[in-house]
mmCIF file with all atom_site columns, C-alpha atoms in Angstrom:
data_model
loop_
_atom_site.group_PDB
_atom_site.id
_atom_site.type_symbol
_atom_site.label_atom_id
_atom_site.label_alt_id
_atom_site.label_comp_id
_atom_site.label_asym_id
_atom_site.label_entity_id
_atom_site.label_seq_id
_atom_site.pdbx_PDB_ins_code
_atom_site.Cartn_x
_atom_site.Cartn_y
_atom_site.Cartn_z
_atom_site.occupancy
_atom_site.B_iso_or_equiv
_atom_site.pdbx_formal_charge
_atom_site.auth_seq_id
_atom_site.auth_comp_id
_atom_site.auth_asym_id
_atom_site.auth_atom_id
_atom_site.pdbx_PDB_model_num
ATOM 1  C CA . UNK A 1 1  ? 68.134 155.307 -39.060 1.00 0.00 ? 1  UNK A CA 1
ATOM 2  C CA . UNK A 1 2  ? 68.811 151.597 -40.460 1.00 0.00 ? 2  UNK A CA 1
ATOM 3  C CA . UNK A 1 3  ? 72.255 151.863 -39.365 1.00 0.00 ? 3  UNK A CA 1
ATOM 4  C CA . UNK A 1 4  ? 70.803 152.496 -35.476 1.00 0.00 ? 4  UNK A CA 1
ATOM 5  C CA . UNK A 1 5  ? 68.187 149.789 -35.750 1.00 0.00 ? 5  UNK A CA 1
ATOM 6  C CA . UNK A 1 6  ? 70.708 146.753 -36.829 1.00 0.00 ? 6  UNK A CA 1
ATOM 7  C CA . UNK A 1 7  ? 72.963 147.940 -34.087 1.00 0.00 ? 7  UNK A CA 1
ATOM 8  C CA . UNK A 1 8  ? 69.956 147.800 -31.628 1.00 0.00 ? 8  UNK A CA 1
ATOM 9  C CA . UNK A 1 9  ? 68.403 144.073 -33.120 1.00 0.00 ? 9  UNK A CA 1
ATOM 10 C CA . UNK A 1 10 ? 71.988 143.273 -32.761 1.00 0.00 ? 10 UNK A CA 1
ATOM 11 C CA . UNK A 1 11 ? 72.544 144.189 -29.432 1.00 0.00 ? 11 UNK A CA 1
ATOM 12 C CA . UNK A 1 12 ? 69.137 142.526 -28.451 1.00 0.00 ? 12 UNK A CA 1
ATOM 13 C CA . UNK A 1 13 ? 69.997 139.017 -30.744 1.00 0.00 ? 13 UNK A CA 1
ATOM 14 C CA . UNK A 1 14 ? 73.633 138.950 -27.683 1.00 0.00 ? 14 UNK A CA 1
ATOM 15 C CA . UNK A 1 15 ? 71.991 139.689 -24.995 1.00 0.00 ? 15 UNK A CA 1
ATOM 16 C CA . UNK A 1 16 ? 69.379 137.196 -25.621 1.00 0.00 ? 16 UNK A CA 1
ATOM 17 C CA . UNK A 1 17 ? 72.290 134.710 -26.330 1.00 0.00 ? 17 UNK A CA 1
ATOM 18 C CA . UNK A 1 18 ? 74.380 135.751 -23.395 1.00 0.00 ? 18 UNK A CA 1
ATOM 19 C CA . UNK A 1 19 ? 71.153 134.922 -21.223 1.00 0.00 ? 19 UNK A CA 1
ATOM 20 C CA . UNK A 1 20 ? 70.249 131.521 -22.348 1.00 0.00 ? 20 UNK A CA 1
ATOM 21 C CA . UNK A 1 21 ? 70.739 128.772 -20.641 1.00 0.00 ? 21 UNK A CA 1
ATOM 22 C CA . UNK A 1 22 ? 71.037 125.102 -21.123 1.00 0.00 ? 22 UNK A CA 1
ATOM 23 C CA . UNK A 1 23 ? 70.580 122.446 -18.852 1.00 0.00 ? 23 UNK A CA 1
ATOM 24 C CA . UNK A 1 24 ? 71.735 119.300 -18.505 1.00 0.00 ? 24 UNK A CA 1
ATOM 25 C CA . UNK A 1 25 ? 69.815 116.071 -16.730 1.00 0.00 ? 25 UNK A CA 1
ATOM 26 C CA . UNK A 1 26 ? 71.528 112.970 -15.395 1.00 0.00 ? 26 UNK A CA 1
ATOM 27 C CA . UNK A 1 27 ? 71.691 110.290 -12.617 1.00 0.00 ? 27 UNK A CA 1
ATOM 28 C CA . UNK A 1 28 ? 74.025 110.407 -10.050 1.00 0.00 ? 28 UNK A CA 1
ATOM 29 C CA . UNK A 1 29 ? 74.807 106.273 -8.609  1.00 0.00 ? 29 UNK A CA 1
ATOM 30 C CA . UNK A 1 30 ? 77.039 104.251 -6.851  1.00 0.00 ? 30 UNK A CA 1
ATOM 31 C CA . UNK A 1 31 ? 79.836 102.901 -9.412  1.00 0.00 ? 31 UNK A CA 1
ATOM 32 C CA . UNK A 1 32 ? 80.300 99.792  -6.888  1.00 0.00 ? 32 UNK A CA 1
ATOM 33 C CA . UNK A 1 33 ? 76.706 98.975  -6.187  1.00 0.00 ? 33 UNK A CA 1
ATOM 34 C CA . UNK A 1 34 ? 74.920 100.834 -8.962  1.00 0.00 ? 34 UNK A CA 1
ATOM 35 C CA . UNK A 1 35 ? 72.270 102.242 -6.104  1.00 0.00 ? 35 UNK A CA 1
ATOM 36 C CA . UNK A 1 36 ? 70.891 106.146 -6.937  1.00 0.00 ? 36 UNK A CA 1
ATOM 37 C CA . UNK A 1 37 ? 72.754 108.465 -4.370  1.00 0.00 ? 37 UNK A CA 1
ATOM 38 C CA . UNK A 1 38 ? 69.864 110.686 -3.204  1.00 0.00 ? 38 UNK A CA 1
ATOM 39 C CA . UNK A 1 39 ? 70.440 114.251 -1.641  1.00 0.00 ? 39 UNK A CA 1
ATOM 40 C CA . UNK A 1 40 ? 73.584 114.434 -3.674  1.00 0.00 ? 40 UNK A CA 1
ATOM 41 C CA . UNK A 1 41 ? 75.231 118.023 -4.749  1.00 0.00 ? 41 UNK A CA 1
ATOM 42 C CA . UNK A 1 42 ? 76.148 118.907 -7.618  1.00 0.00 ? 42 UNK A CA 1
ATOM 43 C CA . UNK A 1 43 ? 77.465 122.111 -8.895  1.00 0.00 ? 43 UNK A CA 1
ATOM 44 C CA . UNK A 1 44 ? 79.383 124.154 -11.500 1.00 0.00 ? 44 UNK A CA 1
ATOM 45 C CA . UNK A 1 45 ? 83.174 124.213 -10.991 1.00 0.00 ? 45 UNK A CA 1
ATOM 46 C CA . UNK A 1 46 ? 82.603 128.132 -11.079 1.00 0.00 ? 46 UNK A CA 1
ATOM 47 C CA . UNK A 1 47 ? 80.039 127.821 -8.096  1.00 0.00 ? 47 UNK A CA 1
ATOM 48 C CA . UNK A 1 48 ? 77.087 129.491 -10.019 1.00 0.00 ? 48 UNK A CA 1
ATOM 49 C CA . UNK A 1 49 ? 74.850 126.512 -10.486 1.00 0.00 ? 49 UNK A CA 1
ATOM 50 C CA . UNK A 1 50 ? 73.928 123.668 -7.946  1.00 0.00 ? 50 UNK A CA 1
ATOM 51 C CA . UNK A 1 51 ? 71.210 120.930 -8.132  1.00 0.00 ? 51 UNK A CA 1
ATOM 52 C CA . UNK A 1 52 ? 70.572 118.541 -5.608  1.00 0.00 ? 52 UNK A CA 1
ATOM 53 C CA . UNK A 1 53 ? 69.665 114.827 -6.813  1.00 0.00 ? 53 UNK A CA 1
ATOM 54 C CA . UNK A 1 54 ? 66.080 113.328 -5.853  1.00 0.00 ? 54 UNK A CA 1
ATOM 55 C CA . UNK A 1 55 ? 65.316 110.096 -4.126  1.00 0.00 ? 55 UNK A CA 1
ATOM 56 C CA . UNK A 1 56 ? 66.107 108.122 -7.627  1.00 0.00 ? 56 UNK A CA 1
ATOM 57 C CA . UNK A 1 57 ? 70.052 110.311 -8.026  1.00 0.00 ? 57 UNK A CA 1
ATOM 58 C CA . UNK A 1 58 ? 68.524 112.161 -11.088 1.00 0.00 ? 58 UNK A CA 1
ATOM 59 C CA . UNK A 1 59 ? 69.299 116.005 -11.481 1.00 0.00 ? 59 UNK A CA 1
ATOM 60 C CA . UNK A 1 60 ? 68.781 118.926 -13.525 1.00 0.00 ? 60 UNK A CA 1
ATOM 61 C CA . UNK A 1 61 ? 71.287 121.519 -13.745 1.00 0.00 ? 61 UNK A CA 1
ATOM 62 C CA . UNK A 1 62 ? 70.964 124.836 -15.614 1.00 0.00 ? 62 UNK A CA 1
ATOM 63 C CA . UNK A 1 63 ? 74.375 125.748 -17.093 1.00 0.00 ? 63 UNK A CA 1
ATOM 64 C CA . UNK A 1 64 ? 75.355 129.019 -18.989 1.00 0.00 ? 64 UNK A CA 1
ATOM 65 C CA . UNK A 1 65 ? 77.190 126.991 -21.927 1.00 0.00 ? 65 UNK A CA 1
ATOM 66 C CA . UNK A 1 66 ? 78.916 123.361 -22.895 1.00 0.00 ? 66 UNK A CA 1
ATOM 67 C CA . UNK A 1 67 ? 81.541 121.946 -22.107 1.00 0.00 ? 67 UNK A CA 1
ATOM 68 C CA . UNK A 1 68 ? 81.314 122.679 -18.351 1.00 0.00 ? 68 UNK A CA 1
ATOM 69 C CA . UNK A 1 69 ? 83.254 121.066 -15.584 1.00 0.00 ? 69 UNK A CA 1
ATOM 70 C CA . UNK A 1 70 ? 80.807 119.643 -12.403 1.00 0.00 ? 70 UNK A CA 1
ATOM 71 C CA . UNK A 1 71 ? 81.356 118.689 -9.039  1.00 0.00 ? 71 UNK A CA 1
ATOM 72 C CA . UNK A 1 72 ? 79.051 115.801 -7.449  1.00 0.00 ? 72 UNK A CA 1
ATOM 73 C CA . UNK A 1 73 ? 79.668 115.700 -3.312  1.00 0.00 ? 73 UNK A CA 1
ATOM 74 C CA . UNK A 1 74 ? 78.029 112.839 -1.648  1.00 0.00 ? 74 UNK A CA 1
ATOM 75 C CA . UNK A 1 75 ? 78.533 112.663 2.158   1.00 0.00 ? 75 UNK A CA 1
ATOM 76 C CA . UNK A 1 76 ? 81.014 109.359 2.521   1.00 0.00 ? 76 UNK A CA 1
ATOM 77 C CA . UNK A 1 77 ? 82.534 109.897 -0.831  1.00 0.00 ? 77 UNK A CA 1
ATOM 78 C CA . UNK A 1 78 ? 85.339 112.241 -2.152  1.00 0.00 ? 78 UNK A CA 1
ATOM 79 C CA . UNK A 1 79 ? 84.266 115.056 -4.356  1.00 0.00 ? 79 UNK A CA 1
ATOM 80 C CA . UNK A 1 80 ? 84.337 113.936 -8.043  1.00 0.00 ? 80 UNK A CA 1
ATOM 81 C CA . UNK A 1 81 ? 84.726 116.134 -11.452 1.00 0.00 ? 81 UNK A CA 1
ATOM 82 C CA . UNK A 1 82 ? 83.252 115.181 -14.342 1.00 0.00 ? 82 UNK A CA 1
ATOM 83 C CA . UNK A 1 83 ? 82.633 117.376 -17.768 1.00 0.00 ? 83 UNK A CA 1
ATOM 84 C CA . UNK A 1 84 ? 79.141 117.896 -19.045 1.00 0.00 ? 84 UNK A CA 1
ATOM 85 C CA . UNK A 1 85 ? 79.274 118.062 -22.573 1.00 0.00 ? 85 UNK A CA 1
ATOM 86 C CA . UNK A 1 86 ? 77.416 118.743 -25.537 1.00 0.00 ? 86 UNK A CA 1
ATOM 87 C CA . UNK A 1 87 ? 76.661 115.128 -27.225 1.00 0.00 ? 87 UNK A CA 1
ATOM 88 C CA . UNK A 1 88 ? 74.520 114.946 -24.207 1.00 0.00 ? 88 UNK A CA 1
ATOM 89 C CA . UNK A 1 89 ? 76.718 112.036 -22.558 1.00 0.00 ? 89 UNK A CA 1
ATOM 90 C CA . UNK A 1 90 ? 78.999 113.060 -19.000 1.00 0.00 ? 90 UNK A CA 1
ATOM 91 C CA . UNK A 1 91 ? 82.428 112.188 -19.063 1.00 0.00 ? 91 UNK A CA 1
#
């Protein structure tokens, strides 16, 4: 009966772990003018996250783990990666 229960508080400790999620805050600007870039995307490189950035370029982004590699696609701009990472900086 022990046995089954620490198998079970186990299983339950995972899944709990599997399903948490971190998330990650930032400003997207313009590296020439240093103006916020409102209404910008940004999303996971594995498509399941996307945030969109309000009038003053900050976002909020809920990610499954760290390191993660983002997108940020501004209309005018190319598509840039960067990697959100865990000393709470993006590279």
């Amino acid at each position: 009966m022990n046995r089954i229960f620490c198998l079970m508080a186990m299983l339950c400790l995972n899944l709990s772990i599997v399903s948490a999620q971190l998330k990650v805050s930032s400003i997207v600007f313009n590296a020439q003018t240093n103006n916020p870039l409102p209404q910008a995307s940004i999303g996971s490189a594995s498509g399941k996250a996307r945030a969109i950035t309000g009038v003053d370029g900050s976002f909020t982004i809920s990610l499954n783990s760290l390191p993660d590699t983002l997108y940020i696609s501004y209309t005018g701009f190319n598509k840039n990666f960067v990697i959100a990472s865990y000393n709470g900086q993006i590279i």
